[in-house]
JSON list of C-alpha atoms in Angstrom, two decimals:
[
{"chain": "A", "resi": 1, "resn": "MET", "atom": "CA", "xyz": [6.76, -1.24, 10.31]},
{"chain": "A", "resi": 2, "resn": "GLU", "atom": "CA", "xyz": [3.99, 0.04, 12.60]},
{"chain": "A", "resi": 3, "resn": "TRP", "atom": "CA", "xyz": [0.71, -1.62, 12.21]},
{"chain": "A", "resi": 4, "resn": "VAL", "atom": "CA", "xyz": [-2.42, 0.55, 12.99]},
{"chain": "A", "resi": 5, "resn": "PHE", "atom": "CA", "xyz": [-5.80, -0.62, 11.85]},
{"chain": "A", "resi": 6, "resn": "ARG", "atom": "CA", "xyz": [-8.98, 1.26, 11.19]},
{"chain": "A", "resi": 7, "resn": "ASN", "atom": "CA", "xyz": [-12.54, -0.14, 11.60]},
{"chain": "A", "resi": 8, "resn": "ASP", "atom": "CA", "xyz": [-13.82, 1.10, 8.21]},
{"chain": "A", "resi": 9, "resn": "LEU", "atom": "CA", "xyz": [-11.84, -1.26, 6.00]},
{"chain": "A", "resi": 10, "resn": "PRO", "atom": "CA", "xyz": [-11.06, -5.11, 6.18]},
{"chain": "A", "resi": 11, "resn": "ILE", "atom": "CA", "xyz": [-7.97, -5.88, 7.93]},
{"chain": "A", "resi": 12, "resn": "TYR", "atom": "CA", "xyz": [-6.49, -7.88, 4.94]},
{"chain": "A", "resi": 13, "resn": "SER", "atom": "CA", "xyz": [-7.01, -4.79, 2.75]},
{"chain": "A", "resi": 14, "resn": "GLN", "atom": "CA", "xyz": [-5.23, -2.62, 5.15]},
{"chain": "A", "resi": 15, "resn": "LEU", "atom": "CA", "xyz": [-2.33, -4.97, 5.35]},
{"chain": "A", "resi": 16, "resn": "VAL", "atom": "CA", "xyz": [-2.08, -5.04, 1.52]},
{"chain": "A", "resi": 17, "resn": "ASP", "atom": "CA", "xyz": [-2.10, -1.19, 1.44]},
{"chain": "A", "resi": 18, "resn": "ARG", "atom": "CA", "xyz": [0.56, -0.88, 4.17]},
{"chain": "A", "resi": 19, "resn": "ILE", "atom": "CA", "xyz": [2.85, -3.44, 2.49]},
{"chain": "A", "resi": 20, "resn": "LYS", "atom": "CA", "xyz": [2.36, -1.64, -0.80]},
{"chain": "A", "resi": 21, "resn": "LEU", "atom": "CA", "xyz": [3.39, 1.59, 0.85]},
{"chain": "A", "resi": 22, "resn": "GLY", "atom": "CA", "xyz": [6.50, -0.13, 2.18]},
{"chain": "A", "resi": 23, "resn": "ILE", "atom": "CA", "xyz": [7.33, -1.33, -1.31]},
{"chain": "A", "resi": 24, "resn": "VAL", "atom": "CA", "xyz": [6.79, 1.95, -3.25]},
{"chain": "A", "resi": 25, "resn": "SER", "atom": "CA", "xyz": [8.58, 4.03, -0.58]},
{"chain": "A", "resi": 26, "resn": "GLY", "atom": "CA", "xyz": [11.65, 1.72, -0.67]},
{"chain": "A", "resi": 27, "resn": "ALA", "atom": "CA", "xyz": [11.36, 0.54, 2.96]},
{"chain": "A", "resi": 28, "resn": "LEU", "atom": "CA", "xyz": [10.85, -2.95, 1.43]},
{"chain": "A", "resi": 29, "resn": "PRO", "atom": "CA", "xyz": [13.36, -2.65, -1.52]},
{"chain": "A", "resi": 30, "resn": "PRO", "atom": "CA", "xyz": [13.21, -4.67, -4.65]},
{"chain": "A", "resi": 31, "resn": "GLY", "atom": "CA", "xyz": [14.40, -8.31, -4.15]},
{"chain": "A", "resi": 32, "resn": "ALA", "atom": "CA", "xyz": [14.08, -8.01, -0.37]},
{"chain": "A", "resi": 33, "resn": "ARG", "atom": "CA", "xyz": [12.98, -11.22, 1.33]},
{"chain": "A", "resi": 34, "resn": "LEU", "atom": "CA", "xyz": [9.83, -10.82, 3.33]},
{"chain": "A", "resi": 35, "resn": "ALA", "atom": "CA", "xyz": [9.47, -12.34, 6.92]},
{"chain": "A", "resi": 36, "resn": "SER", "atom": "CA", "xyz": [7.42, -15.45, 7.13]},
{"chain": "A", "resi": 37, "resn": "VAL", "atom": "CA", "xyz": [3.76, -15.28, 7.17]},
{"chain": "A", "resi": 38, "resn": "ARG", "atom": "CA", "xyz": [3.67, -16.24, 10.82]},
{"chain": "A", "resi": 39, "resn": "GLU", "atom": "CA", "xyz": [6.38, -13.63, 11.72]},
{"chain": "A", "resi": 40, "resn": "MET", "atom": "CA", "xyz": [4.56, -10.89, 9.85]},
{"chain": "A", "resi": 41, "resn": "ALA", "atom": "CA", "xyz": [1.20, -11.85, 11.41]},
{"chain": "A", "resi": 42, "resn": "THR", "atom": "CA", "xyz": [2.71, -11.79, 14.93]},
{"chain": "A", "resi": 43, "resn": "GLU", "atom": "CA", "xyz": [4.32, -8.37, 14.24]},
{"chain": "A", "resi": 44, "resn": "ALA", "atom": "CA", "xyz": [0.87, -6.93, 12.98]},
{"chain": "A", "resi": 45, "resn": "GLY", "atom": "CA", "xyz": [-1.17, -8.70, 15.64]},
{"chain": "A", "resi": 46, "resn": "VAL", "atom": "CA", "xyz": [-3.34, -10.51, 13.15]},
{"chain": "A", "resi": 47, "resn": "ASN", "atom": "CA", "xyz": [-4.31, -14.01, 12.29]},
{"chain": "A", "resi": 48, "resn": "PRO", "atom": "CA", "xyz": [-1.80, -15.73, 10.06]},
{"chain": "A", "resi": 49, "resn": "ASN", "atom": "CA", "xyz": [-4.67, -16.61, 7.63]},
{"chain": "A", "resi": 50, "resn": "THR", "atom": "CA", "xyz": [-5.36, -12.85, 7.34]},
{"chain": "A", "resi": 51, "resn": "MET", "atom": "CA", "xyz": [-1.78, -12.13, 6.48]},
{"chain": "A", "resi": 52, "resn": "GLN", "atom": "CA", "xyz": [-1.62, -15.03, 4.02]},
{"chain": "A", "resi": 53, "resn": "ARG", "atom": "CA", "xyz": [-4.64, -13.52, 2.22]},
{"chain": "A", "resi": 54, "resn": "ALA", "atom": "CA", "xyz": [-2.97, -10.13, 1.95]},
{"chain": "A", "resi": 55, "resn": "LEU", "atom": "CA", "xyz": [0.25, -11.62, 0.62]},
{"chain": "A", "resi": 56, "resn": "GLN", "atom": "CA", "xyz": [-1.70, -13.71, -1.93]},
{"chain": "A", "resi": 57, "resn": "GLU", "atom": "CA", "xyz": [-3.26, -10.39, -3.10]},
{"chain": "A", "resi": 58, "resn": "LEU", "atom": "CA", "xyz": [0.10, -8.86, -3.42]},
{"chain": "A", "resi": 59, "resn": "GLU", "atom": "CA", "xyz": [1.27, -11.81, -5.44]},
{"chain": "A", "resi": 60, "resn": "ARG", "atom": "CA", "xyz": [-1.71, -11.44, -7.77]},
{"chain": "A", "resi": 61, "resn": "ALA", "atom": "CA", "xyz": [-0.79, -7.80, -8.23]},
{"chain": "A", "resi": 62, "resn": "GLY", "atom": "CA", "xyz": [2.71, -8.79, -9.06]},
{"chain": "A", "resi": 63, "resn": "LEU", "atom": "CA", "xyz": [4.41, -6.97, -6.23]},
{"chain": "A", "resi": 64, "resn": "VAL", "atom": "CA", "xyz": [5.69, -9.96, -4.41]},
{"chain": "A", "resi": 65, "resn": "PHE", "atom": "CA", "xyz": [6.64, -13.49, -5.52]},
{"chain": "A", "resi": 66, "resn": "SER", "atom": "CA", "xyz": [7.20, -16.82, -3.88]},
{"chain": "A", "resi": 67, "resn": "GLN", "atom": "CA", "xyz": [10.05, -19.23, -4.28]},
{"chain": "A", "resi": 68, "resn": "ARG", "atom": "CA", "xyz": [9.02, -22.49, -3.04]},
{"chain": "A", "resi": 69, "resn": "THR", "atom": "CA", "xyz": [11.68, -23.13, -0.34]},
{"chain": "A", "resi": 70, "resn": "ALA", "atom": "CA", "xyz": [13.07, -19.69, 0.14]},
{"chain": "A", "resi": 71, "resn": "GLY", "atom": "CA", "xyz": [10.04, -17.61, 1.11]},
{"chain": "A", "resi": 72, "resn": "ARG", "atom": "CA", "xyz": [8.44, -14.48, -0.45]},
{"chain": "A", "resi": 73, "resn": "PHE", "atom": "CA", "xyz": [10.33, -11.66, -2.06]},
{"chain": "A", "resi": 74, "resn": "VAL", "atom": "CA", "xyz": [9.56, -8.14, -3.23]},
{"chain": "A", "resi": 75, "resn": "THR", "atom": "CA", "xyz": [9.40, -7.92, -7.00]},
{"chain": "A", "resi": 76, "resn": "GLU", "atom": "CA", "xyz": [12.47, -6.57, -8.86]},
{"chain": "A", "resi": 77, "resn": "ASP", "atom": "CA", "xyz": [9.99, -5.32, -11.70]},
{"chain": "A", "resi": 78, "resn": "GLU", "atom": "CA", "xyz": [10.51, -1.54, -11.37]},
{"chain": "A", "resi": 79, "resn": "LYS", "atom": "CA", "xyz": [7.60, -0.91, -13.83]},
{"chain": "A", "resi": 80, "resn": "ALA", "atom": "CA", "xyz": [5.15, -2.82, -11.49]},
{"chain": "A", "resi": 81, "resn": "ILE", "atom": "CA", "xyz": [6.52, -0.84, -8.50]},
{"chain": "A", "resi": 82, "resn": "ASP", "atom": "CA", "xyz": [6.21, 2.52, -10.37]},
{"chain": "A", "resi": 83, "resn": "ASP", "atom": "CA", "xyz": [2.63, 1.56, -11.67]},
{"chain": "A", "resi": 84, "resn": "CYS", "atom": "CA", "xyz": [1.63, 0.84, -8.02]},
{"chain": "A", "resi": 85, "resn": "LYS", "atom": "CA", "xyz": [3.17, 4.05, -6.80]},
{"chain": "A", "resi": 86, "resn": "ARG", "atom": "CA", "xyz": [1.33, 6.05, -9.46]},
{"chain": "A", "resi": 87, "resn": "THR", "atom": "CA", "xyz": [-2.01, 4.28, -8.61]},
{"chain": "A", "resi": 88, "resn": "LEU", "atom": "CA", "xyz": [-1.52, 5.03, -4.93]},
{"chain": "A", "resi": 89, "resn": "ALA", "atom": "CA", "xyz": [-0.76, 8.66, -5.63]},
{"chain": "A", "resi": 90, "resn": "LYS", "atom": "CA", "xyz": [-3.81, 9.09, -7.85]},
{"chain": "A", "resi": 91, "resn": "GLY", "atom": "CA", "xyz": [-5.92, 7.67, -5.02]},
{"chain": "A", "resi": 92, "resn": "GLN", "atom": "CA", "xyz": [-4.38, 10.19, -2.61]},
{"chain": "A", "resi": 93, "resn": "ILE", "atom": "CA", "xyz": [-5.15, 13.09, -5.08]},
{"chain": "A", "resi": 94, "resn": "GLU", "atom": "CA", "xyz": [-8.70, 11.87, -5.53]},
{"chain": "A", "resi": 95, "resn": "SER", "atom": "CA", "xyz": [-9.26, 11.87, -1.75]},
{"chain": "A", "resi": 96, "resn": "PHE", "atom": "CA", "xyz": [-7.83, 15.30, -1.41]},
{"chain": "A", "resi": 97, "resn": "LEU", "atom": "CA", "xyz": [-9.83, 16.63, -4.22]},
{"chain": "A", "resi": 98, "resn": "GLU", "atom": "CA", "xyz": [-12.97, 15.18, -2.64]},
{"chain": "A", "resi": 99, "resn": "ALA", "atom": "CA", "xyz": [-12.29, 16.62, 0.68]},
{"chain": "A", "resi": 100, "resn": "MET", "atom": "CA", "xyz": [-11.47, 20.00, -0.67]},
{"chain": "A", "resi": 101, "resn": "GLY", "atom": "CA", "xyz": [-14.70, 19.87, -2.76]},
{"chain": "A", "resi": 102, "resn": "GLU", "atom": "CA", "xyz": [-16.57, 19.28, 0.55]},
{"chain": "A", "resi": 103, "resn": "LEU", "atom": "CA", "xyz": [-15.09, 22.46, 1.78]},
{"chain": "A", "resi": 104, "resn": "GLY", "atom": "CA", "xyz": [-16.36, 24.24, -1.27]},
{"chain": "A", "resi": 105, "resn": "TYR", "atom": "CA", "xyz": [-13.19, 24.41, -3.36]},
{"chain": "A", "resi": 106, "resn": "ASP", "atom": "CA", "xyz": [-13.09, 23.75, -7.07]},
{"chain": "A", "resi": 107, "resn": "ARG", "atom": "CA", "xyz": [-10.00, 22.80, -8.93]},
{"chain": "A", "resi": 108, "resn": "GLU", "atom": "CA", "xyz": [-9.05, 26.48, -9.75]},
{"chain": "A", "resi": 109, "resn": "GLY", "atom": "CA", "xyz": [-9.60, 27.37, -6.19]},
{"chain": "A", "resi": 110, "resn": "ILE", "atom": "CA", "xyz": [-7.38, 24.62, -4.96]},
{"chain": "A", "resi": 111, "resn": "ILE", "atom": "CA", "xyz": [-4.62, 25.59, -7.27]},
{"chain": "A", "resi": 112, "resn": "ALA", "atom": "CA", "xyz": [-4.87, 29.26, -6.15]},
{"chain": "A", "resi": 113, "resn": "LEU", "atom": "CA", "xyz": [-4.68, 28.14, -2.51]},
{"chain": "A", "resi": 114, "resn": "LEU", "atom": "CA", "xyz": [-1.63, 25.98, -3.28]},
{"chain": "A", "resi": 115, "resn": "LYS", "atom": "CA", "xyz": [0.03, 28.82, -5.07]},
{"chain": "A", "resi": 116, "resn": "GLU", "atom": "CA", "xyz": [-0.44, 31.11, -1.93]},
{"chain": "A", "resi": 117, "resn": "ASP", "atom": "CA", "xyz": [2.13, 28.94, -0.06]},
{"chain": "A", "resi": 118, "resn": "GLU", "atom": "CA", "xyz": [4.88, 29.29, -2.70]}
]
């Protein structure tokens, strides 16, 4: 997993988003064991406390779970993964619509433009 961070969002938030993307895309399949906090932090080049915060957020969201002595795992709850995927997709659509609006397109104009490429 490649870790590239922007300056406009907190690092832990970007970590959460990147791991969510890995889960919904299947790069981190249901039931997969995650690397340790320290290993993930080293790979991402962040403080272990920052990675821990991101993983706790993912646990609260129900996308990962801890087993006391075995580590953290990706949830096997397909509904939770699908819900997350849908939420991420809606966010992308909203960003796209906002950007197109800044270009002067309304929804009908966007649809017409998309149909041109068919």
